[in-house]
Amino acid sequence: MTTTTPTPSTDRPRTKAQIAAAVAEDIPAGSYVNLGIGQPTLVADHIRADAGVILHTENGMLNMGRAAAGDEVDPDLINAGKVPVTEPAGASYFHHADSFAMMRGGHLDICVLGAFQVAANGDLANWHTGAPDAIPAVGGAMDLAIGAKRLFVMMTLLTKQGTPKLVPACTYPLTGLACVDRIYTDLATFAVSPDGVEVLSVHGTTFADLRALLDVPLVDAR
Amino acid sequence: MTTTTPTPSTDRPRTKAQIAAAVAEDIPAGSYVNLGIGQPTLVADHIRADAGVILHTENGMLNMGRAAAGDEVDPDLINAGKVPVTEPAGASYFHHADSFAMMRGGHLDICVLGAFQVAANGDLANWHTGAPDAIPAVGGAMDLAIGAKRLFVMMTLLTKQGTPKLVPACTYPLTGLACVDRIYTDLATFAVSPDGVEVLSVHGTTFADLRALLDVPLVDAR
Amino acid sequence: MTTICTSTQEALSGIADGATVLVGGFGMAGMPVHLLDALIDAGPRDLTIVSNNAGNGDTGLAALLSKGRVRKVVCSFPRQSDSWVFDDLYHRGLVELEVVPQGTLAERIRAAGAGIGAFYCPTGAGTILAEGKETRELGGRTHVLEYPLAGDIALIGAHIADRMGNLVYRKTARNFGPVMATAATTTIVQVERIVATGELDPETIITPSIFVDRVVAVGDHQ
Amino acid sequence: MTTICTSTQEALSGIADGATVLVGGFGMAGMPVHLLDALIDAGPRDLTIVSNNAGNGDTGLAALLSKGRVRKVVCSFPRQSDSWVFDDLYHRGLVELEVVPQGTLAERIRAAGAGIGAFYCPTGAGTILAEGKETRELGGRTHVLEYPLAGDIALIGAHIADRMGNLVYRKTARNFGPVMATAATTTIVQVERIVATGELDPETIITPSIFVDRVVAVGDHQ
């Protein structure tokens, strides 16, 4: 499925911008893509303007433009994060049922989401901590998780407490089952496969260290 | 439910035009109406222009205009009978799934259809003779039968062979179950009710003769 | 028949206690703020609100919530940075919450308007939001049985109406409006202005007048 | 990515024997006649055709049928005054027929495009078209379980495309086009002309480019 050369491994952990750039590199020209709210929106900055990548926003727009500035701001023209955006040539609008039909029907090539946890089998947890006082708020996360042809996750590999987010099985409430294809992190890029989790690149770590760190079966696919 | 004075009974059987006029009289001002292909299209000629009745055609148009003539003919603007029509002010277009969603969702006030048979409980048979060599062709008949808030049927009360079409139970394949509200015929107007079939007017016949003719429980509601 | 109202007060008359109210908008785009103000003034209690969010800041839905008028909220994303009114009521057990994935929310509303009795949806399968729901394997994938979500009332913000009640929207302010308009017994719409019938391009009409019961012009929102 | 084809021959390349082909149009409005001619020339056999009718006269679908290329027709209304080609093949047992109520046909195609696994539909309940189908009582009404109807190929007639592949339709020629475009692996569209991206009003785009794989300009049909 990969249409680009794998990202080379590097000696240092990747910054958020570098992770976003790595995701952008793996998006084939002409793809229809939904970038989730938060960190995934950074990917837009790294997609080459001539790649013909077309962005979908689930609140009803295809070929969404960049963030609006100054006089461009129009309260009727926002993205899923409720940020004002612009209308490039070729943009189109549709209502919410049609927008999610587009997603759920498998028409988007790639969706990029953040995550709390990803399991070795591709299960995704990214909507709810499960804390007893947390108000559950799913938004479009579950639709996005199951809708696109391929789902890329962007996250740090470890929590602030140093616990891996790539896990044998998610302990947080699930967003979708076996839906993640790729995981882009500061320390490595992974591909979920039937044979285990493939390591596509490492950054500021080694395959051996990752194997020691993570409680999931890893395959060296560099 | 009736918002108009019942049609008075008359001494002669009604012509097709008189049946159509009787149906038109029972359509409240401002109704959204679908007129089936064939005889029901005659009803349009009898709806008063100032009644604000809005016609739906299931091939995707609301506020359908009259038949097009001469230079008005546009191959992209046709009704469900594939007859060219006109576009009045306030017309709108939608695709087939939206058009039948409008119908099935119960948004149309009245649908007018022809029939082979109507049963005393309101069952309708109007799409298929059941003859072994007949090619079944349902079109939108089943959708129309169950979709509108009220279903009016227009037909002659008897077949050419003199057999009643208002029957205890349909012998032809059904279009819809218990869906007919009113039956407008040359000899009488009927309303299907839980207490039996109400006779609302008679034309060139008598209630007693109808009772003798028809094998269904009749209630005199004139 | 669409009624052109001269005030939001007139537009909101007759809303019963206990009503289910569909409220359009995503963020502020398409949010019927004037109708929400009038709903507060009108005074009905014990409402069920169906909307994407559960109120922001202290106005609109949040104001309705803070006045104790809402028994239950059905939404996809109640928790936001400025949803303190809902957060407080929820934690004090003063409001019920049903969280629905955003696309399933839109599709359930569409089903109500389209006469679909129920549908099998892959979104959320295997997650806590599908707990207790009927499931079925279809095409090798687990689907959840979802039911229509209808409203007694829909409050919609659109761009322009004609005097017949046809609506056009503007950019991403379309969002939930078109589906909610189909799914309520009484659909009430605020628009920036009302134009003569025939002034809207029929190809741009997204909500045909059949779905619009009351419309009121509230002036330009910008 | 949408490919702008320079000939209908190019647009119809690579259609496999045994393909399911969704064919838009209602009567001649929206009928992709040039694409059907090219499909005949391209030569695939053993096709399943999904369309509202089963061919008229001796051209288009009827010509495809007469050349023995069609194994099965799925449609709502095969029997028309000028459907002699289909009639003859059907009576000689040379073509299979699946009759589907028109609204259910549109909704099953929509479901395929929208990622809906199956849906409960009231249309046809209790009739011979529902024989052998699963049913369920919902809201006091019998519903029939209906499954998605997807195509390998969709052939659509639209009005104008931009170079990105966005489509606008014209009046009632919209009909099945927008739903069929969502439901096929490869959607092929004939348009009267192709304009520069940005020339179409975004509010009038009914089929966004994501659903369009190939487009070819065939000139004005009038």
PDB file of C-alpha atoms in Angstrom, chain D:
ATOM      1  CA  MET D   1      -8.254  11.492  -8.277  1.00  0.00           C
ATOM      2  CA  THR D   2     -10.601  12.120 -11.162  1.00  0.00           C
ATOM      3  CA  THR D   3      -9.325  11.346 -14.646  1.00  0.00           C
ATOM      4  CA  ILE D   4     -10.505  13.620 -17.444  1.00  0.00           C
ATOM      5  CA  CYS D   5     -10.924  11.276 -20.407  1.00  0.00           C
ATOM      6  CA  THR D   6     -10.675  12.459 -23.980  1.00  0.00           C
ATOM      7  CA  SER D   7     -13.041   9.816 -25.376  1.00  0.00           C
ATOM      8  CA  THR D   8     -15.885   7.640 -24.153  1.00  0.00           C
ATOM      9  CA  GLN D   9     -13.760   4.696 -25.289  1.00  0.00           C
ATOM     10  CA  GLU D  10     -11.045   5.713 -22.828  1.00  0.00           C
ATOM     11  CA  ALA D  11     -13.683   6.291 -20.138  1.00  0.00           C
ATOM     12  CA  LEU D  12     -15.071   2.745 -20.538  1.00  0.00           C
ATOM     13  CA  SER D  13     -11.753   0.912 -20.632  1.00  0.00           C
ATOM     14  CA  GLY D  14     -11.126  -2.040 -18.357  1.00  0.00           C
ATOM     15  CA  ILE D  15     -14.689  -3.117 -17.551  1.00  0.00           C
ATOM     16  CA  ALA D  16     -14.573  -6.794 -16.645  1.00  0.00           C
ATOM     17  CA  ASP D  17     -16.992  -9.517 -17.693  1.00  0.00           C
ATOM     18  CA  GLY D  18     -19.489 -10.155 -14.899  1.00  0.00           C
ATOM     19  CA  ALA D  19     -19.409  -6.566 -13.633  1.00  0.00           C
ATOM     20  CA  THR D  20     -22.391  -4.977 -11.880  1.00  0.00           C
ATOM     21  CA  VAL D  21     -23.101  -1.695 -13.655  1.00  0.00           C
ATOM     22  CA  LEU D  22     -25.292   1.027 -12.150  1.00  0.00           C
ATOM     23  CA  VAL D  23     -26.844   3.062 -14.957  1.00  0.00           C
ATOM     24  CA  GLY D  24     -28.298   6.472 -14.115  1.00  0.00           C
ATOM     25  CA  GLY D  25     -31.187   8.256 -15.765  1.00  0.00           C
ATOM     26  CA  PHE D  26     -34.957   8.247 -15.607  1.00  0.00           C
ATOM     27  CA  GLY D  27     -36.428   8.082 -19.059  1.00  0.00           C
ATOM     28  CA  MET D  28     -33.910   9.930 -21.208  1.00  0.00           C
ATOM     29  CA  ALA D  29     -33.230  12.567 -18.521  1.00  0.00           C
ATOM     30  CA  GLY D  30     -29.773  11.907 -17.138  1.00  0.00           C
ATOM     31  CA  MET D  31     -29.362   8.784 -19.280  1.00  0.00           C
ATOM     32  CA  PRO D  32     -25.646   8.308 -20.079  1.00  0.00           C
ATOM     33  CA  VAL D  33     -26.288   7.354 -23.705  1.00  0.00           C
ATOM     34  CA  HIS D  34     -22.758   7.984 -24.931  1.00  0.00           C
ATOM     35  CA  LEU D  35     -21.292   5.855 -22.150  1.00  0.00           C
ATOM     36  CA  LEU D  36     -23.723   3.026 -22.943  1.00  0.00           C
ATOM     37  CA  ASP D  37     -22.666   3.114 -26.597  1.00  0.00           C
ATOM     38  CA  ALA D  38     -19.038   2.909 -25.498  1.00  0.00           C
ATOM     39  CA  LEU D  39     -19.892   0.055 -23.101  1.00  0.00           C
ATOM     40  CA  ILE D  40     -21.334  -1.898 -26.034  1.00  0.00           C
ATOM     41  CA  ASP D  41     -18.174  -1.246 -28.042  1.00  0.00           C
ATOM     42  CA  ALA D  42     -15.966  -2.205 -25.092  1.00  0.00           C
ATOM     43  CA  GLY D  43     -17.504  -5.658 -25.170  1.00  0.00           C
ATOM     44  CA  PRO D  44     -17.830  -6.949 -21.576  1.00  0.00           C
ATOM     45  CA  ARG D  45     -20.356  -9.771 -21.137  1.00  0.00           C
ATOM     46  CA  ASP D  46     -22.403 -11.360 -18.381  1.00  0.00           C
ATOM     47  CA  LEU D  47     -23.210  -7.957 -16.879  1.00  0.00           C
ATOM     48  CA  THR D  48     -25.690  -7.172 -14.113  1.00  0.00           C
ATOM     49  CA  ILE D  49     -27.419  -3.881 -14.905  1.00  0.00           C
ATOM     50  CA  VAL D  50     -28.990  -1.804 -12.120  1.00  0.00           C
ATOM     51  CA  SER D  51     -31.188   0.959 -13.506  1.00  0.00           C
ATOM     52  CA  ASN D  52     -34.710   2.258 -13.133  1.00  0.00           C
ATOM     53  CA  ASN D  53     -35.889   0.752 -16.436  1.00  0.00           C
ATOM     54  CA  ALA D  54     -34.772  -2.121 -18.658  1.00  0.00           C
ATOM     55  CA  GLY D  55     -34.187  -0.291 -21.901  1.00  0.00           C
ATOM     56  CA  ASN D  56     -36.359   1.557 -24.376  1.00  0.00           C
ATOM     57  CA  GLY D  57     -36.508   1.234 -28.146  1.00  0.00           C
ATOM     58  CA  ASP D  58     -33.393  -0.232 -29.740  1.00  0.00           C
ATOM     59  CA  THR D  59     -30.617   2.002 -28.386  1.00  0.00           C
ATOM     60  CA  GLY D  60     -28.707   2.388 -25.131  1.00  0.00           C
ATOM     61  CA  LEU D  61     -29.585  -0.308 -22.581  1.00  0.00           C
ATOM     62  CA  ALA D  62     -31.847  -2.019 -25.109  1.00  0.00           C
ATOM     63  CA  ALA D  63     -28.945  -2.324 -27.564  1.00  0.00           C
ATOM     64  CA  LEU D  64     -26.726  -3.742 -24.796  1.00  0.00           C
ATOM     65  CA  LEU D  65     -29.456  -6.271 -23.977  1.00  0.00           C
ATOM     66  CA  SER D  66     -30.027  -7.197 -27.617  1.00  0.00           C
ATOM     67  CA  LYS D  67     -26.336  -8.062 -27.990  1.00  0.00           C
ATOM     68  CA  GLY D  68     -26.678 -10.620 -25.200  1.00  0.00           C
ATOM     69  CA  ARG D  69     -24.294  -8.879 -22.820  1.00  0.00           C
ATOM     70  CA  VAL D  70     -26.630  -8.753 -19.822  1.00  0.00           C
ATOM     71  CA  ARG D  71     -27.170 -11.670 -17.449  1.00  0.00           C
ATOM     72  CA  LYS D  72     -29.454  -9.883 -15.006  1.00  0.00           C
ATOM     73  CA  VAL D  73     -31.417  -6.651 -14.696  1.00  0.00           C
ATOM     74  CA  VAL D  74     -32.226  -5.077 -11.321  1.00  0.00           C
ATOM     75  CA  CYS D  75     -34.813  -2.358 -11.849  1.00  0.00           C
ATOM     76  CA  SER D  76     -38.148  -0.961 -10.707  1.00  0.00           C
ATOM     77  CA  PHE D  77     -40.003  -0.769 -14.005  1.00  0.00           C
ATOM     78  CA  PRO D  78     -38.939  -3.095 -16.827  1.00  0.00           C
ATOM     79  CA  ARG D  79     -42.254  -3.146 -18.690  1.00  0.00           C
ATOM     80  CA  GLN D  80     -42.881  -0.142 -20.911  1.00  0.00           C
ATOM     81  CA  SER D  81     -44.539   0.436 -24.258  1.00  0.00           C
ATOM     82  CA  ASP D  82     -41.164   0.376 -26.012  1.00  0.00           C
ATOM     83  CA  SER D  83     -39.302  -2.222 -23.933  1.00  0.00           C
ATOM     84  CA  TRP D  84     -39.644  -4.943 -26.583  1.00  0.00           C
ATOM     85  CA  VAL D  85     -35.998  -5.991 -26.411  1.00  0.00           C
ATOM     86  CA  PHE D  86     -36.163  -6.780 -22.704  1.00  0.00           C
ATOM     87  CA  ASP D  87     -39.671  -8.273 -23.005  1.00  0.00           C
ATOM     88  CA  ASP D  88     -38.510 -10.725 -25.631  1.00  0.00           C
ATOM     89  CA  LEU D  89     -35.338 -11.786 -23.771  1.00  0.00           C
ATOM     90  CA  TYR D  90     -37.287 -12.168 -20.525  1.00  0.00           C
ATOM     91  CA  HIS D  91     -40.002 -14.317 -22.074  1.00  0.00           C
ATOM     92  CA  ARG D  92     -37.341 -16.500 -23.691  1.00  0.00           C
ATOM     93  CA  GLY D  93     -35.646 -16.921 -20.307  1.00  0.00           C
ATOM     94  CA  LEU D  94     -32.447 -15.246 -21.507  1.00  0.00           C
ATOM     95  CA  VAL D  95     -32.254 -12.580 -18.823  1.00  0.00           C
ATOM     96  CA  GLU D  96     -32.834 -12.652 -15.081  1.00  0.00           C
ATOM     97  CA  LEU D  97     -34.984  -9.945 -13.479  1.00  0.00           C
ATOM     98  CA  GLU D  98     -35.040  -8.558  -9.927  1.00  0.00           C
ATOM     99  CA  VAL D  99     -37.848  -6.046  -9.468  1.00  0.00           C
ATOM    100  CA  VAL D 100     -37.275  -3.540  -6.640  1.00  0.00           C
ATOM    101  CA  PRO D 101     -39.659  -0.726  -5.633  1.00  0.00           C
ATOM    102  CA  GLN D 102     -38.218   2.510  -6.995  1.00  0.00           C
ATOM    103  CA  GLY D 103     -37.598   4.164  -3.631  1.00  0.00           C
ATOM    104  CA  THR D 104     -36.088   1.008  -2.174  1.00  0.00           C
ATOM    105  CA  LEU D 105     -33.838   0.768  -5.232  1.00  0.00           C
ATOM    106  CA  ALA D 106     -32.584   4.323  -4.616  1.00  0.00           C
ATOM    107  CA  GLU D 107     -32.212   3.722  -0.863  1.00  0.00           C
ATOM    108  CA  ARG D 108     -30.335   0.421  -1.312  1.00  0.00           C
ATOM    109  CA  ILE D 109     -27.900   2.194  -3.642  1.00  0.00           C
ATOM    110  CA  ARG D 110     -27.545   5.035  -1.129  1.00  0.00           C
ATOM    111  CA  ALA D 111     -26.886   2.502   1.650  1.00  0.00           C
ATOM    112  CA  ALA D 112     -24.054   0.971  -0.382  1.00  0.00           C
ATOM    113  CA  GLY D 113     -22.444   4.384  -0.787  1.00  0.00           C
ATOM    114  CA  ALA D 114     -23.083   5.432   2.807  1.00  0.00           C
ATOM    115  CA  GLY D 115     -21.665   2.369   4.595  1.00  0.00           C
ATOM    116  CA  ILE D 116     -25.048   1.261   5.959  1.00  0.00           C
ATOM    117  CA  GLY D 117     -25.067  -2.521   6.400  1.00  0.00           C
ATOM    118  CA  ALA D 118     -28.827  -2.995   5.947  1.00  0.00           C
ATOM    119  CA  PHE D 119     -32.019  -1.119   6.747  1.00  0.00           C
ATOM    120  CA  TYR D 120     -35.627  -1.764   7.661  1.00  0.00           C
ATOM    121  CA  CYS D 121     -37.988  -0.313   5.062  1.00  0.00           C
ATOM    122  CA  PRO D 122     -41.802  -0.247   5.189  1.00  0.00           C
ATOM    123  CA  THR D 123     -42.178  -0.303   1.394  1.00  0.00           C
ATOM    124  CA  GLY D 124     -43.514  -3.538  -0.044  1.00  0.00           C
ATOM    125  CA  ALA D 125     -44.242  -5.176   3.317  1.00  0.00           C
ATOM    126  CA  GLY D 126     -46.899  -7.858   2.853  1.00  0.00           C
ATOM    127  CA  THR D 127     -46.476  -7.971  -0.936  1.00  0.00           C
ATOM    128  CA  ILE D 128     -44.918 -10.618  -3.168  1.00  0.00           C
ATOM    129  CA  LEU D 129     -41.792  -8.445  -3.523  1.00  0.00           C
ATOM    130  CA  ALA D 130     -41.100  -9.011   0.179  1.00  0.00           C
ATOM    131  CA  GLU D 131     -41.591 -12.793   0.032  1.00  0.00           C
ATOM    132  CA  GLY D 132     -38.738 -14.626   1.719  1.00  0.00           C
ATOM    133  CA  LYS D 133     -37.339 -11.414   3.161  1.00  0.00           C
ATOM    134  CA  GLU D 134     -36.758 -10.856   6.856  1.00  0.00           C
ATOM    135  CA  THR D 135     -39.295  -8.526   8.476  1.00  0.00           C
ATOM    136  CA  ARG D 136     -39.642  -6.715  11.782  1.00  0.00           C
ATOM    137  CA  GLU D 137     -42.389  -4.704  13.471  1.00  0.00           C
ATOM    138  CA  LEU D 138     -41.134  -1.195  14.202  1.00  0.00           C
ATOM    139  CA  GLY D 139     -43.390   1.612  15.393  1.00  0.00           C
ATOM    140  CA  GLY D 140     -46.461  -0.562  14.786  1.00  0.00           C
ATOM    141  CA  ARG D 141     -45.601  -1.128  11.153  1.00  0.00           C
ATOM    142  CA  THR D 142     -44.082  -4.095   9.329  1.00  0.00           C
ATOM    143  CA  HIS D 143     -40.687  -3.328   7.822  1.00  0.00           C
ATOM    144  CA  VAL D 144     -38.665  -5.378   5.348  1.00  0.00           C
ATOM    145  CA  LEU D 145     -34.914  -5.807   5.796  1.00  0.00           C
ATOM    146  CA  GLU D 146     -33.181  -4.480   2.691  1.00  0.00           C
ATOM    147  CA  TYR D 147     -29.495  -4.766   1.792  1.00  0.00           C
ATOM    148  CA  PRO D 148     -27.093  -2.362   0.083  1.00  0.00           C
ATOM    149  CA  LEU D 149     -26.803  -2.506  -3.694  1.00  0.00           C
ATOM    150  CA  ALA D 150     -23.302  -1.598  -4.853  1.00  0.00           C
ATOM    151  CA  GLY D 151     -21.845  -1.448  -8.335  1.00  0.00           C
ATOM    152  CA  ASP D 152     -18.437  -2.230  -9.755  1.00  0.00           C
ATOM    153  CA  ILE D 153     -19.143   0.550 -12.231  1.00  0.00           C
ATOM    154  CA  ALA D 154     -21.576   3.470 -12.284  1.00  0.00           C
ATOM    155  CA  LEU D 155     -22.427   5.223 -15.547  1.00  0.00           C
ATOM    156  CA  ILE D 156     -23.849   8.678 -14.900  1.00  0.00           C
ATOM    157  CA  GLY D 157     -25.074  11.522 -17.043  1.00  0.00           C
ATOM    158  CA  ALA D 158     -24.518  14.946 -15.435  1.00  0.00           C
ATOM    159  CA  HIS D 159     -24.608  18.514 -16.712  1.00  0.00           C
ATOM    160  CA  ILE D 160     -21.194  20.114 -16.133  1.00  0.00           C
ATOM    161  CA  ALA D 161     -18.011  18.954 -14.411  1.00  0.00           C
ATOM    162  CA  ASP D 162     -15.045  21.008 -13.313  1.00  0.00           C
ATOM    163  CA  ARG D 163     -11.539  19.662 -13.932  1.00  0.00           C
ATOM    164  CA  MET D 164     -11.357  18.377 -10.380  1.00  0.00           C
ATOM    165  CA  GLY D 165     -14.408  16.173 -11.035  1.00  0.00           C
ATOM    166  CA  ASN D 166     -17.128  18.053  -9.151  1.00  0.00           C
ATOM    167  CA  LEU D 167     -20.537  17.693 -10.812  1.00  0.00           C
ATOM    168  CA  VAL D 168     -23.650  19.780 -11.239  1.00  0.00           C
ATOM    169  CA  TYR D 169     -26.875  18.362 -12.623  1.00  0.00           C
ATOM    170  CA  ARG D 170     -29.776  20.063 -14.385  1.00  0.00           C
ATOM    171  CA  LYS D 171     -33.440  19.908 -13.277  1.00  0.00           C
ATOM    172  CA  THR D 172     -34.946  16.397 -13.111  1.00  0.00           C
ATOM    173  CA  ALA D 173     -31.922  14.915 -14.906  1.00  0.00           C
ATOM    174  CA  ARG D 174     -30.398  14.679 -11.414  1.00  0.00           C
ATOM    175  CA  ASN D 175     -32.513  11.609 -10.468  1.00  0.00           C
ATOM    176  CA  PHE D 176     -30.334   8.521  -9.760  1.00  0.00           C
ATOM    177  CA  GLY D 177     -26.967  10.124 -10.595  1.00  0.00           C
ATOM    178  CA  PRO D 178     -25.911  11.427  -7.190  1.00  0.00           C
ATOM    179  CA  VAL D 179     -26.657   8.193  -5.293  1.00  0.00           C
ATOM    180  CA  MET D 180     -25.219   5.894  -7.947  1.00  0.00           C
ATOM    181  CA  ALA D 181     -22.018   7.958  -8.039  1.00  0.00           C
ATOM    182  CA  THR D 182     -21.466   7.123  -4.354  1.00  0.00           C
ATOM    183  CA  ALA D 183     -22.070   3.390  -4.699  1.00  0.00           C
ATOM    184  CA  ALA D 184     -19.645   2.118  -7.332  1.00  0.00           C
ATOM    185  CA  THR D 185     -15.981   1.192  -7.213  1.00  0.00           C
ATOM    186  CA  THR D 186     -15.481   3.155 -10.437  1.00  0.00           C
ATOM    187  CA  THR D 187     -17.845   5.999 -11.306  1.00  0.00           C
ATOM    188  CA  ILE D 188     -17.755   7.155 -14.920  1.00  0.00           C
ATOM    189  CA  VAL D 189     -19.578  10.339 -15.878  1.00  0.00           C
ATOM    190  CA  GLN D 190     -20.561  11.941 -19.160  1.00  0.00           C
ATOM    191  CA  VAL D 191     -21.128  15.684 -19.019  1.00  0.00           C
ATOM    192  CA  GLU D 192     -22.025  18.269 -21.608  1.00  0.00           C
ATOM    193  CA  ARG D 193     -18.845  20.181 -20.884  1.00  0.00           C
ATOM    194  CA  ILE D 194     -15.922  20.475 -18.496  1.00  0.00           C
ATOM    195  CA  VAL D 195     -15.037  23.857 -17.011  1.00  0.00           C
ATOM    196  CA  ALA D 196     -12.066  25.164 -15.063  1.00  0.00           C
ATOM    197  CA  THR D 197     -12.029  24.348 -11.357  1.00  0.00           C
ATOM    198  CA  GLY D 198     -13.573  27.285  -9.533  1.00  0.00           C
ATOM    199  CA  GLU D 199     -16.144  28.089 -12.221  1.00  0.00           C
ATOM    200  CA  LEU D 200     -18.925  26.092 -10.536  1.00  0.00           C
ATOM    201  CA  ASP D 201     -20.744  27.704  -7.622  1.00  0.00           C
ATOM    202  CA  PRO D 202     -19.779  25.495  -4.632  1.00  0.00           C
ATOM    203  CA  GLU D 203     -23.370  25.698  -3.336  1.00  0.00           C
ATOM    204  CA  THR D 204     -24.625  23.993  -6.528  1.00  0.00           C
ATOM    205  CA  ILE D 205     -22.189  21.068  -6.559  1.00  0.00           C
ATOM    206  CA  ILE D 206     -24.293  17.962  -5.939  1.00  0.00           C
ATOM    207  CA  THR D 207     -21.658  15.284  -6.499  1.00  0.00           C
ATOM    208  CA  PRO D 208     -18.266  16.191  -5.000  1.00  0.00           C
ATOM    209  CA  SER D 209     -15.200  14.998  -6.903  1.00  0.00           C
ATOM    210  CA  ILE D 210     -14.470  12.254  -4.353  1.00  0.00           C
ATOM    211  CA  PHE D 211     -17.191  10.145  -5.977  1.00  0.00           C
ATOM    212  CA  VAL D 212     -16.039  10.677  -9.577  1.00  0.00           C
ATOM    213  CA  ASP D 213     -13.312   8.509 -11.090  1.00  0.00           C
ATOM    214  CA  ARG D 214     -13.575   9.346 -14.789  1.00  0.00           C
ATOM    215  CA  VAL D 215     -15.326  12.124 -16.640  1.00  0.00           C
ATOM    216  CA  VAL D 216     -15.737  12.749 -20.337  1.00  0.00           C
ATOM    217  CA  ALA D 217     -17.337  15.683 -22.159  1.00  0.00           C
ATOM    218  CA  VAL D 218     -19.811  14.652 -24.844  1.00  0.00           C
ATOM    219  CA  GLY D 219     -21.226  18.017 -25.884  1.00  0.00           C
ATOM    220  CA  ASP D 220     -24.658  19.498 -25.559  1.00  0.00           C
ATOM    221  CA  HIS D 221     -27.389  16.834 -25.790  1.00  0.00           C
ATOM    222  CA  GLN D 222     -30.068  19.225 -26.965  1.00  0.00           C
TER     223      GLN D 222
END
